[in-house]
Coordinates of C-alpha atoms and ligand atoms in Angstrom, one line a residue:
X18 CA 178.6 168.5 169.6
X19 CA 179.6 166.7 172.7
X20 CA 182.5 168.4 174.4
X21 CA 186.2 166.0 173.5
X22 CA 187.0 164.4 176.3
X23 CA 190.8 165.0 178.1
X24 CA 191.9 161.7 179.3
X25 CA 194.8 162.4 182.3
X26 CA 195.0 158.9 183.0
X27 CA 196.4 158.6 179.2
X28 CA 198.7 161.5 179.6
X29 CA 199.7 160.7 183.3
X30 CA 200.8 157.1 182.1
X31 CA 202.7 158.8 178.9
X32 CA 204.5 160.9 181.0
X33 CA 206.0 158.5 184.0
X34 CA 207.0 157.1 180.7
X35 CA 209.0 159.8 179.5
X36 CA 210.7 159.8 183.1
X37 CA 211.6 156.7 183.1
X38 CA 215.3 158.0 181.2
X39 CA 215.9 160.1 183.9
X40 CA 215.2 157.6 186.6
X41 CA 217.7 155.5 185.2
X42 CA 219.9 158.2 184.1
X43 CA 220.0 159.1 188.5
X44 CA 220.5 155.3 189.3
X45 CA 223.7 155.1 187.6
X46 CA 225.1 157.9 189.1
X47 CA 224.0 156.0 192.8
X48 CA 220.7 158.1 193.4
X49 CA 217.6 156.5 193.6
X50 CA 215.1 159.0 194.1
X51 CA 213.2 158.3 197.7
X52 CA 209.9 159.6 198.7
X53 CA 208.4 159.8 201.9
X54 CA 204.3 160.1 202.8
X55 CA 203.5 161.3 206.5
X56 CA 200.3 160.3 207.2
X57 CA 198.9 161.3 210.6
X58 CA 195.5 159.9 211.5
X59 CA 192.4 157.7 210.1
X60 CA 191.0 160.1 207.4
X61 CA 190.2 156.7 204.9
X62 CA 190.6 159.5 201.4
X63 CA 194.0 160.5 203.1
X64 CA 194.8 156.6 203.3
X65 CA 193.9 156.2 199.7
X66 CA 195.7 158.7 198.4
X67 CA 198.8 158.0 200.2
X68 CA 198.5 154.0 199.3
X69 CA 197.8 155.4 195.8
X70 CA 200.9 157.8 195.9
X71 CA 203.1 154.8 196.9
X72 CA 201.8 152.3 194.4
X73 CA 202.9 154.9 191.9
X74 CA 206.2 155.0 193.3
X75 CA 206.8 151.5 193.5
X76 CA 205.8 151.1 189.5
X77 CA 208.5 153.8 188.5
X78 CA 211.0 152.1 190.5
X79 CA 211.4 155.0 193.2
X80 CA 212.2 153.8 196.9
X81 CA 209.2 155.2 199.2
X82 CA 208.5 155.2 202.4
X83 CA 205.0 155.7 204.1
X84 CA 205.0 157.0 208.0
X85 CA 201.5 156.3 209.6
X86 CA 200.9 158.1 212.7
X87 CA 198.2 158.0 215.3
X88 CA 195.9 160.7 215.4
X89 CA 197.4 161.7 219.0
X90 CA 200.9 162.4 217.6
X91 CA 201.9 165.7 218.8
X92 CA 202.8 168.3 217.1
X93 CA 206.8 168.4 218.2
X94 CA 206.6 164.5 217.8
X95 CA 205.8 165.5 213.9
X96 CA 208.4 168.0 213.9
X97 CA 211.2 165.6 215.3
X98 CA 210.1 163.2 212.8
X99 CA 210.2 165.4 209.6
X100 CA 213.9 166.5 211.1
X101 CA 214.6 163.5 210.7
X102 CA 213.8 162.9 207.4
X103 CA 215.1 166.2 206.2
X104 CA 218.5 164.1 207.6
X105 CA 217.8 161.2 205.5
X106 CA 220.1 160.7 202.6
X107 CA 217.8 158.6 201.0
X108 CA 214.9 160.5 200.9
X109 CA 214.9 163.6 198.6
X110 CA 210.9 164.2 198.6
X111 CA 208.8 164.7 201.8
X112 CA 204.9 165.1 201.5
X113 CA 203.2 165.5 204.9
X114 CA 199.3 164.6 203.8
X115 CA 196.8 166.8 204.7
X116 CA 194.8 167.8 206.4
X117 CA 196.4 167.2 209.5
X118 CA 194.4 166.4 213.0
X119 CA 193.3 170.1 214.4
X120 CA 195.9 170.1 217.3
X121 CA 198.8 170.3 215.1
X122 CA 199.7 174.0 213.6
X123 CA 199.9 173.1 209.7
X124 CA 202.0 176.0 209.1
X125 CA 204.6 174.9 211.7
X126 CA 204.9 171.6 210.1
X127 CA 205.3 172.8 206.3
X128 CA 207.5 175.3 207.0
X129 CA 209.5 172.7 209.1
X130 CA 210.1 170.9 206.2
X131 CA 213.7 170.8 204.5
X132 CA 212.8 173.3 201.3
X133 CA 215.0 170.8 198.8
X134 CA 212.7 168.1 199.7
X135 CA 209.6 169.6 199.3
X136 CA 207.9 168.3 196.7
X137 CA 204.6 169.7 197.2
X138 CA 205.3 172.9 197.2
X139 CA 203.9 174.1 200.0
X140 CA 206.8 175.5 201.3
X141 CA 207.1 179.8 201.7
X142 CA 210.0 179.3 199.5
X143 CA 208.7 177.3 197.0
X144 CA 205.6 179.3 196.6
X145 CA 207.5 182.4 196.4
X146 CA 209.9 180.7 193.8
X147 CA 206.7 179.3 191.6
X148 CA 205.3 183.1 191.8
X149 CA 208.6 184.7 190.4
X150 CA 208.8 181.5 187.8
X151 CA 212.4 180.4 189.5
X152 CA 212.1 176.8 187.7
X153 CA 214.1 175.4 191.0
X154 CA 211.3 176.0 193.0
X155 CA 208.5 173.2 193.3
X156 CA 205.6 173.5 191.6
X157 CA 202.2 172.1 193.6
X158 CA 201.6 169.0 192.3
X159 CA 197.4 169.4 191.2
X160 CA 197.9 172.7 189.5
X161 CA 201.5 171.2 187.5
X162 CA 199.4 168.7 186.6
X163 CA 196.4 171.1 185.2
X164 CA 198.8 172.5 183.3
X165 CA 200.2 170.1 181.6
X166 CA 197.1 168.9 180.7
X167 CA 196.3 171.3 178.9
X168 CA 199.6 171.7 176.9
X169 CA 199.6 168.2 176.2
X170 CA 195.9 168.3 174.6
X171 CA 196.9 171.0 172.6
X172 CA 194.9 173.6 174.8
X173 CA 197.9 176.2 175.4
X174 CA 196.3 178.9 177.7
X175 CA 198.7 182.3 175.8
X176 CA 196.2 184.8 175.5
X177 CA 193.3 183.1 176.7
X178 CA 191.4 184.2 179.8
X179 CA 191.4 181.6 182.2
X180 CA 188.8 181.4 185.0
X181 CA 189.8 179.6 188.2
X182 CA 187.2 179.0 191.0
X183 CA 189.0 178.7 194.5
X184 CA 191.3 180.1 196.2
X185 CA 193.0 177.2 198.4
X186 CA 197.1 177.3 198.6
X187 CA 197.0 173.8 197.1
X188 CA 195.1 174.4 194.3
X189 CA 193.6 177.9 193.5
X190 CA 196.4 180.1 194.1
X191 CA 199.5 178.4 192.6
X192 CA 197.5 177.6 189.8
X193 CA 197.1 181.2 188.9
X194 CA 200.6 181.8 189.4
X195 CA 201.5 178.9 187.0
X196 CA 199.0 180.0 184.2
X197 CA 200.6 183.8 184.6
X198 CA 203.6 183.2 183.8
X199 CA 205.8 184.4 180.8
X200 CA 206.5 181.0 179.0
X201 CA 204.9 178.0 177.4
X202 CA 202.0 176.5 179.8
X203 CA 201.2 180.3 181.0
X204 CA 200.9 183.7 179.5
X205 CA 196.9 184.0 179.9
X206 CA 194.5 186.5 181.8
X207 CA 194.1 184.9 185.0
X208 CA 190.9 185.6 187.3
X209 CA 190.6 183.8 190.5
X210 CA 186.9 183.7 191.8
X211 CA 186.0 182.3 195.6
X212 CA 182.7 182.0 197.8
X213 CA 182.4 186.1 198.2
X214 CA 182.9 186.8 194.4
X215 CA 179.8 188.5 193.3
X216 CA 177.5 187.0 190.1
X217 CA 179.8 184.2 189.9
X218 CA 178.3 183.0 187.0
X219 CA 179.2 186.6 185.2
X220 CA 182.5 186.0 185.6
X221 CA 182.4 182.1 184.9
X222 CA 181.0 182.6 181.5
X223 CA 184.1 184.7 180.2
X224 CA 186.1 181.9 180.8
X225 CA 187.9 180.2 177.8
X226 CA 189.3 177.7 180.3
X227 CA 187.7 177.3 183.5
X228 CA 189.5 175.6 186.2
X229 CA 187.2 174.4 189.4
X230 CA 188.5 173.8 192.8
X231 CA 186.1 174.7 195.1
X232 CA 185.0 171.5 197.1
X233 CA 181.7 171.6 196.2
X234 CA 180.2 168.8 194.3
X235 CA 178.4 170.2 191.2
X236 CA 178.7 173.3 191.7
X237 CA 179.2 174.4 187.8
X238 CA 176.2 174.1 186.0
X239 CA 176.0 174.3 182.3
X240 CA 174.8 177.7 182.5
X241 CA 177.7 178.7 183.9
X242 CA 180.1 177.5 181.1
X243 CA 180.9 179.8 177.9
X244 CA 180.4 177.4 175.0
X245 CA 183.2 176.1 173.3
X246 CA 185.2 176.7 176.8
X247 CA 187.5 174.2 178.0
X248 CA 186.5 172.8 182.0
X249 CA 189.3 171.4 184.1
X250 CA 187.5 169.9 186.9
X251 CA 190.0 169.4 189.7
X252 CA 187.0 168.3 192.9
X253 CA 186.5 164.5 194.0
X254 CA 183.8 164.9 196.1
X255 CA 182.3 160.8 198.1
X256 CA 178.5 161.2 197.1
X257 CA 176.3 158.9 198.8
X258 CA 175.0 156.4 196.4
X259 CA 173.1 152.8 197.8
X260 CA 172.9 151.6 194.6
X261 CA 176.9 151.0 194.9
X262 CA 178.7 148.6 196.8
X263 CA 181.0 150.8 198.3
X264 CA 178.0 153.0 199.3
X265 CA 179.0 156.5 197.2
X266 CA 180.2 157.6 193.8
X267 CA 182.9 160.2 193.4
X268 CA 181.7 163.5 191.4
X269 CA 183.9 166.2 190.7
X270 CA 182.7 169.7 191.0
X271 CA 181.4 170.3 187.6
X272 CA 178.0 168.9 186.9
X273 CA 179.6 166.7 184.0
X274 CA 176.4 165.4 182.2
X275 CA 175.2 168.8 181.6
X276 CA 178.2 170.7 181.3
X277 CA 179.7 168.3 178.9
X278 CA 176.8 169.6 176.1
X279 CA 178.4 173.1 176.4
X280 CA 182.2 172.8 177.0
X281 CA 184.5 171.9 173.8
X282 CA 186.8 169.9 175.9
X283 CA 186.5 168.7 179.4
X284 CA 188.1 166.7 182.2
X285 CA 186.0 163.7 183.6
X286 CA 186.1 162.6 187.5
X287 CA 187.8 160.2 188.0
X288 CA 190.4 160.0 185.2
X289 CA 190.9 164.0 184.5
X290 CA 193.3 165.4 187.1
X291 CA 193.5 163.1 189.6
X292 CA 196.2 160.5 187.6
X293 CA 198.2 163.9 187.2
X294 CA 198.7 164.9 190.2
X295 CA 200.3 161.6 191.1
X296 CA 202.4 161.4 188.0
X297 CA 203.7 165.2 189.0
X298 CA 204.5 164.2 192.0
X299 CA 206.7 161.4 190.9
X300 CA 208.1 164.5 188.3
X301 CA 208.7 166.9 191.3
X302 CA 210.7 163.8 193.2
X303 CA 212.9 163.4 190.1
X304 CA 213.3 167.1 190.5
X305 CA 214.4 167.1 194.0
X306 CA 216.8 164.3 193.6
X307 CA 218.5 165.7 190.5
X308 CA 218.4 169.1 192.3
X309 CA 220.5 167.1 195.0
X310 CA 222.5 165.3 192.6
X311 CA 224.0 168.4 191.3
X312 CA 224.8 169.7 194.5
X313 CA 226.4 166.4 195.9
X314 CA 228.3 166.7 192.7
X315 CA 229.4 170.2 193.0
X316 CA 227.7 171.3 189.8
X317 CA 226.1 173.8 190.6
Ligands
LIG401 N1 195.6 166.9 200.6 C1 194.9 167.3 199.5 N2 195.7 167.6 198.4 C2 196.9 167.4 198.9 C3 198.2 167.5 198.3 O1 198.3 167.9 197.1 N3 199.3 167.2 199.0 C4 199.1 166.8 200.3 N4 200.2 166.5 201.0 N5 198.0 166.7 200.9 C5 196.9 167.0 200.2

C-alpha cells in the first residue's frame, strides 16, 4: 500500500488559523506583532523565501518589514542595522536570511541580535533554552514545524526511534533537541547521522521516523527506508529540468517515487515542510510579541 500522504500546506493553513485569536487578542491590547527580514545580497531562493515569508505576514495581519541590502554591505553596516532594529518598538521578530555573503562573520551577526526578537532561534540563548526545554526560548522554525507535523497527523514520536540525517544548526541539531524532550511532540530515541556516519543505510533502516536534512537531492532511496516508517523530507533542492518553463523542478532529498512504496506516511516537496516553516515562523513572532507584552505590562 502506497505510503498516506502528510499535507503541511493543510496543516500550516489550519494553524495560522488557530492564531488568528491571539493576533487579535495582542491588537487590542496596542501590539501588533512586527517582523522584520534582512536580506543581504542577490541569492534569487533567499529572495523567494523572504518575499514568501512576507506574504505570509501580510495574510495574518502582522506588520513586516523587509531590509534588502547589497551584497557589499559590511559587516559593521549589518550590525548597526540590526541595533537598530533591536531598538524598534514595533518590531518584535528579527530574521537575518541566510546565508549571508562570505565577508560577513555569521556568528557575529546572530549573536548581535536582540535574544527577545529572535525568532529563528539561532541565537546561543535560544539554542541553549530549546536544549533544556525552557518553553521561552525560540524554537527554530523548520524543525517546530517537523514536529508539529507529526503530532498533528497523529504520528507522536514517544518511544519511537527517530532517525535524523544532518547535522546543520538550522535543522539537524535543534531538531534532535526538540524530539528529546520530556513532553508531548518529543520523548523518542533520537540518532543524528551526517556525511562521516558509517553504513548509513544501517542506521537509516532502524528508523521509525526518519527526518532528512542533508542538502542532497535524492539522497534516501527506498532501500534505505524501514517499511511502515514515517519520512519527513525537509530538502528543496532546484533540479535542472528543460522540459519546464522556469528551467528546474524542486525535489526534496528523499527519492519520493520510490520511497513512497515503502514508507507508511510521507512528506511530499513542495507541500510537506516547507508551508510549516512559514506558518512557525509567524507562531514564534506571536511568541515574541506576547513575550514582550508581558514585560511592557509588568507581568511577568
Ligand atoms: N536559510 C535557510 N533556512 C533558513 C532559516 O530557517 N532562517 C533563515 N533566516 N535563513 C535560512
Amino acid at each position: 500500500m502506497p505510503a498516506r500522504l502528510i499535507d503541511g500546506t493543510a496543516i500550516g493553513e489550519a494553524m495560522r488559523g488557530e492564531l488568528q485569536g491571539e493576533i487579535r487578542d495582542l491588537k487590542r491590547r496596542g501590539v501588533t506583532p512586527g517582523l522584520a527580514a534582512v536580506l543581504v545580497g542577490e541569492n534569487p531562493a533567499s529572495h523567494t523565501y523572504v518575499r514568501m515569508k512576507g506574504k505570509a505576514c501580510d495574510e495574518a495581519g502582522l506588520y513586516h518589514e523587509t531590509l534588502r541590502l547589497p551584497a557589499e554591505t559590511t559587516e559593521a553596516e549589518l550590525l548597526a542595522l540590526i541595533e537598530r532594529l533591536n531598538a524598534d518598538h514595533k518590531i518584535h521578530g528579527i530574521l537575518v536570511q541566510l546565508p549571508l555573503p562570505k565577508h560577513i562573520n555569521t556568528q557575529r551577526v546572530l549573536h548581535r541580535v536582540d535574544p527577545g526578537k529572535d525568532v529563528d532561534g539561532f541565537h546561543p540563548e535560544n539554542v541553549g533554552k530549546v536544549s533544556i526545554g525552557d518553553p521561552t526560548g525560540f524554537r527554530p522554525a523548520t524543525p517546530y514545524g517537523v514536529q508539529q507535523l507529526l503530532v498533528r497527523s497523529e504520528l507522536e514520536p514517544t518511544g519511537k526511534h527517530a532517525v535524523i540525517v544532518g547535522r546543520s544548526t538550522i535543522v539537524g541539531r535543534p531538531m534532535a533537541a526538540l524530539l528529546l524532550q520530556d513532553g508531548p511532540g518529543g520523548n523518542a530515541t533520537v540518532t543524528v547521522c551526517h556525511s562521516r556516519t558509517r553504513d548509513i543505510k544501517a542506521v537509516t533502516r532502524q528508523a521509525d521516523i526518519l527526518i532528512v536534512a542533508i542538502g542532497k537531492p535524492e539522497f534516501v532511496t527506498g532501500d534505505m527506508v524501514k517499511p511502515g516508517a514515517v519520512v519527513i523530507d525537509v530538502g528543496v533542492n532546484r533540479m535542472d529540468d528543460p522540459s519546464l518553463k522556469k528551467g528546474y523542478r524542486l525535489v526534496g532529498d528523499v527519492k519520493f517515487d520510490e520511497v513512497k512504496k515503502v514508507a507508511g506516511a510521507i512528506t511530499p516537496v513542495p507541500g510537506g515542510v516547507g508551508p510549516m516553516t512559514i506558518t512557525m515562523l509567524l507562531y514564534n513572532t506571536v511568541q515574541a510579541a506576547r513575550q514582550w507584552a508581558r514585560e511592557r505590562d509588568g507581568e511577568g
